[in-house]
Each structure stands twice: as structure tokens, then as C-alpha cells.
Coordinates of C-alpha atoms in Angstrom, one line a residue:
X1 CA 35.8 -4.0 -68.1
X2 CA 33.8 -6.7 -68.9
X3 CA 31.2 -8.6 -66.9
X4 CA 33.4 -11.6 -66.0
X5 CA 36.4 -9.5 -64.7
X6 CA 34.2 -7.2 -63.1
X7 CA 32.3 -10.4 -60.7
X8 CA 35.8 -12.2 -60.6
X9 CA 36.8 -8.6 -58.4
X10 CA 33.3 -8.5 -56.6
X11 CA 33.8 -11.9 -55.4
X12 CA 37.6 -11.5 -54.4
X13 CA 36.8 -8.6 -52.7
X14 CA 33.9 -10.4 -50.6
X15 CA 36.2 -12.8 -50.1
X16 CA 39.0 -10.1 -48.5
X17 CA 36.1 -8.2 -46.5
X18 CA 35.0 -11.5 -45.1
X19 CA 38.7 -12.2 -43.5
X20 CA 39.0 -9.0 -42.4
X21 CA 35.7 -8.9 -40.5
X22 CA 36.4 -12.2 -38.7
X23 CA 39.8 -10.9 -37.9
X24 CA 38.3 -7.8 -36.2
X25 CA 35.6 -9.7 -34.5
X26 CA 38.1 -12.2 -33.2
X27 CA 40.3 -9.1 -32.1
X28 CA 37.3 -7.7 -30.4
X29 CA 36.8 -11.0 -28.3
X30 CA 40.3 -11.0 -27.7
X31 CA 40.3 -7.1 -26.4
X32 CA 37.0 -8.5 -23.9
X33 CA 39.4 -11.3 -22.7
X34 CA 42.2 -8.3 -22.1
X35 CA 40.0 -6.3 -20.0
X36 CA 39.2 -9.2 -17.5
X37 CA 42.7 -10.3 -17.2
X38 CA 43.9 -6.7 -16.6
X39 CA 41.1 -6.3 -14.5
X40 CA 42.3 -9.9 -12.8
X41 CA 46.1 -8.6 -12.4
X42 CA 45.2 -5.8 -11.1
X43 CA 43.7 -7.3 -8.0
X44 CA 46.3 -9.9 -7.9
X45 CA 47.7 -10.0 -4.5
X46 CA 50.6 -13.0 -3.9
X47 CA 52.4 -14.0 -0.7
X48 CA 55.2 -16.2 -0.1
X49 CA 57.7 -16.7 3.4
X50 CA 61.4 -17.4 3.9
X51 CA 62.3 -20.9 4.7
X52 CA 62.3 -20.1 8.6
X53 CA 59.1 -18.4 8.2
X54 CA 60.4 -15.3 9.9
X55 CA 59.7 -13.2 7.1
X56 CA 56.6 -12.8 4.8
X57 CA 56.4 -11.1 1.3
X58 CA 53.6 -10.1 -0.3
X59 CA 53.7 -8.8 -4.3
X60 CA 51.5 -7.3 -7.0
X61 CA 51.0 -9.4 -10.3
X62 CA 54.1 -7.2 -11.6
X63 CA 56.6 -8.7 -8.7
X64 CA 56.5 -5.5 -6.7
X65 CA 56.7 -5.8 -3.1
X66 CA 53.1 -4.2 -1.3
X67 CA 53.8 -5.5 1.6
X68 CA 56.2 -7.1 4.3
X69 CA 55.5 -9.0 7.5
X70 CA 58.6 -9.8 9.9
X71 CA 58.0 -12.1 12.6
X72 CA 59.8 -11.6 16.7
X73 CA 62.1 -13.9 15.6
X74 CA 63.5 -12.4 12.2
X75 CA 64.2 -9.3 14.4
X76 CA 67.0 -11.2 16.8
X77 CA 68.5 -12.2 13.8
X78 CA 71.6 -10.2 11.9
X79 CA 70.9 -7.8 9.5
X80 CA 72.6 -9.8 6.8
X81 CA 70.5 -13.1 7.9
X82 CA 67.6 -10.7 7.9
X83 CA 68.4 -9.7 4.3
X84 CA 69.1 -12.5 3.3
X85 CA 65.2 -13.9 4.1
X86 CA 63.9 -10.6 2.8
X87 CA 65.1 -11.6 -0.8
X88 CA 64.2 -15.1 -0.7
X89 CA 60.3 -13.9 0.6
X90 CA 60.3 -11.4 -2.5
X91 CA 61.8 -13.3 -4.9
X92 CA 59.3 -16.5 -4.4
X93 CA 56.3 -14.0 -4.5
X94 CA 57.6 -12.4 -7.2
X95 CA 58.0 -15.6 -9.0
X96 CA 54.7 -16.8 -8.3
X97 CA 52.9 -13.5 -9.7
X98 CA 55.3 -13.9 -12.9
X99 CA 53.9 -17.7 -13.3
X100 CA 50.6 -16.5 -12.5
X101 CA 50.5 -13.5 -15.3
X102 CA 52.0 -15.8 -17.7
X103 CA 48.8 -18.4 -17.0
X104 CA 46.2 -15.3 -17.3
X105 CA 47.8 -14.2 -20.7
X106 CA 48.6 -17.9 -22.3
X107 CA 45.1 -17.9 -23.7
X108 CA 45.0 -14.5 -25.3
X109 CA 48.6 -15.7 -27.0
X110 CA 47.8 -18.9 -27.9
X111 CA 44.4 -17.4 -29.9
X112 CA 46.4 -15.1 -31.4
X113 CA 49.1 -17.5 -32.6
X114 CA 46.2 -18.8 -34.3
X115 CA 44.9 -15.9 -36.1
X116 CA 46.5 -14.4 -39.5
X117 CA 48.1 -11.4 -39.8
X118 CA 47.0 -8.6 -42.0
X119 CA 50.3 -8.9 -44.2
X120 CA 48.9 -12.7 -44.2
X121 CA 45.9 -11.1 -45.9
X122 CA 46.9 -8.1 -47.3
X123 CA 50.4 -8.9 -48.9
X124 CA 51.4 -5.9 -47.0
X125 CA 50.5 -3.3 -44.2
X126 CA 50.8 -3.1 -40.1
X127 CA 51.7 -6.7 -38.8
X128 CA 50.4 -7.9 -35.4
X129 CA 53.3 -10.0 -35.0
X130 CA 54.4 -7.4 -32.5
X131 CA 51.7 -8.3 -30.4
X132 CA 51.7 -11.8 -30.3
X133 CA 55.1 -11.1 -28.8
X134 CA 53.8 -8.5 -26.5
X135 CA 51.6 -11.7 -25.0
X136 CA 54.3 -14.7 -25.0
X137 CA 56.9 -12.5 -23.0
X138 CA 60.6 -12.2 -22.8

């Protein structure tokens, strides 16, 4: 091989390193972004009422009721009334935490929409496209 050929591969192959390594490093801040909105999430606590304001509904960042609050007045009313409010509490919490996780992960998604993805680089191998996904949501 001679000298020519042999610097024409050096320098491509800088060239490939050099992608790759920004691409970890920007994974890397991404994973550090990650670990403070799981850590965020985590603690994320929201509360909404019925429109009487008989019933209150308080859910995790996944929608999952933690905790219920019923007022004198929601217990005089029927049990299909008080149903009724139940689900209306939940569902508003439960709507608020999904708006909320969305907001916490938009950033994370929209830098990775961003970034290549190793078949982008490669020609071939694992994509992250899965990922990206993972982020945006159903």
C-alpha cells in the first residue's frame, strides 16, 4: 500500500473516530439529563378535583392514583355520582402528569432528533432510532 492510500485511510478514519466520539459525548450529556428527569418524575406528585370539588385526586408522573381525598359532601352523594367525580379527579391528574412527563422529556428528544445515528455513520450497525421513539411517545 502505498503512502498516499495509506494517509487517505488514516485521515478517514480520524474523521470516523471524531463522529463517534462526539456522538458518545453527546449521549453521555444526554444520559446526565436522563438521570435528573427520572430523578424529577420520580418525585412528581400532581393533584386535580372534580368540578364540585367534592373529590380530590392526586397521581404519580405515570397517572397512577397515590392518593384520594373525599370531601362531607361527596359522601351524601350516590355511589354512581360519587364515581362519576372519582374518574373525572383521576383522569385530570392523570392528564396533567402525562403533559408534564412529556415537557421533562421534550428536550432529551428534541437533542436527539438532532444527533446522527450510527447507521448515519457507519452504513450499518445498531440504530438509535428506537430510542428517539422511546422519548417522543405513543
Amino acid at each position: 500500500m502505498d503512502r498516499w492510500k495509506r494517509e487517505g485511510l488514516r485521515s478517514a478514519n480520524n474523521g470516523l473516530r471524531n463522529q463517534v466520539e462526539q456522538l458518545v459525548d453527546s449521549y453521555e450529556e444526554q444520559q446526565s439529563r436522563l438521570t435528573e428527569i427520572h430523578r424529577e418524575l420520580e418525585t412528581l406528585r400532581l393533584q386535580a378535583g372534580s368540578s364540585d370539588g367534592s373529590v380530590g385526586a392526586t397521581v404519580d408522573a405515570n397517572g397512577v392514583l397515590t392518593d384520594l381525598s373525599l370531601t362531607p359532601a361527596a359522601l351524601r352523594r350516590t355511589p354512581d355520582e360519587l364515581a362519576r367525580s372519582i374518574v373525572q379527579a383521576t383522569q385530570e391528574a392523570a392528564r396533567q402528569a402525562r403533559e408534564r412527563s412529556e415537557k421533562a422529556a421534550a428536550p432529551v428528544a428534541a437533542a436527539l432528533d438532532d444527533e446522527p445515528d450510527l447507521t448515519d455513520i457507519l452504513g450499518e450497525g445498531p440504530t438509535l432510532r428506537d430510542i428517539r421513539e422511546f422519548f417522543r411517545g405513543p
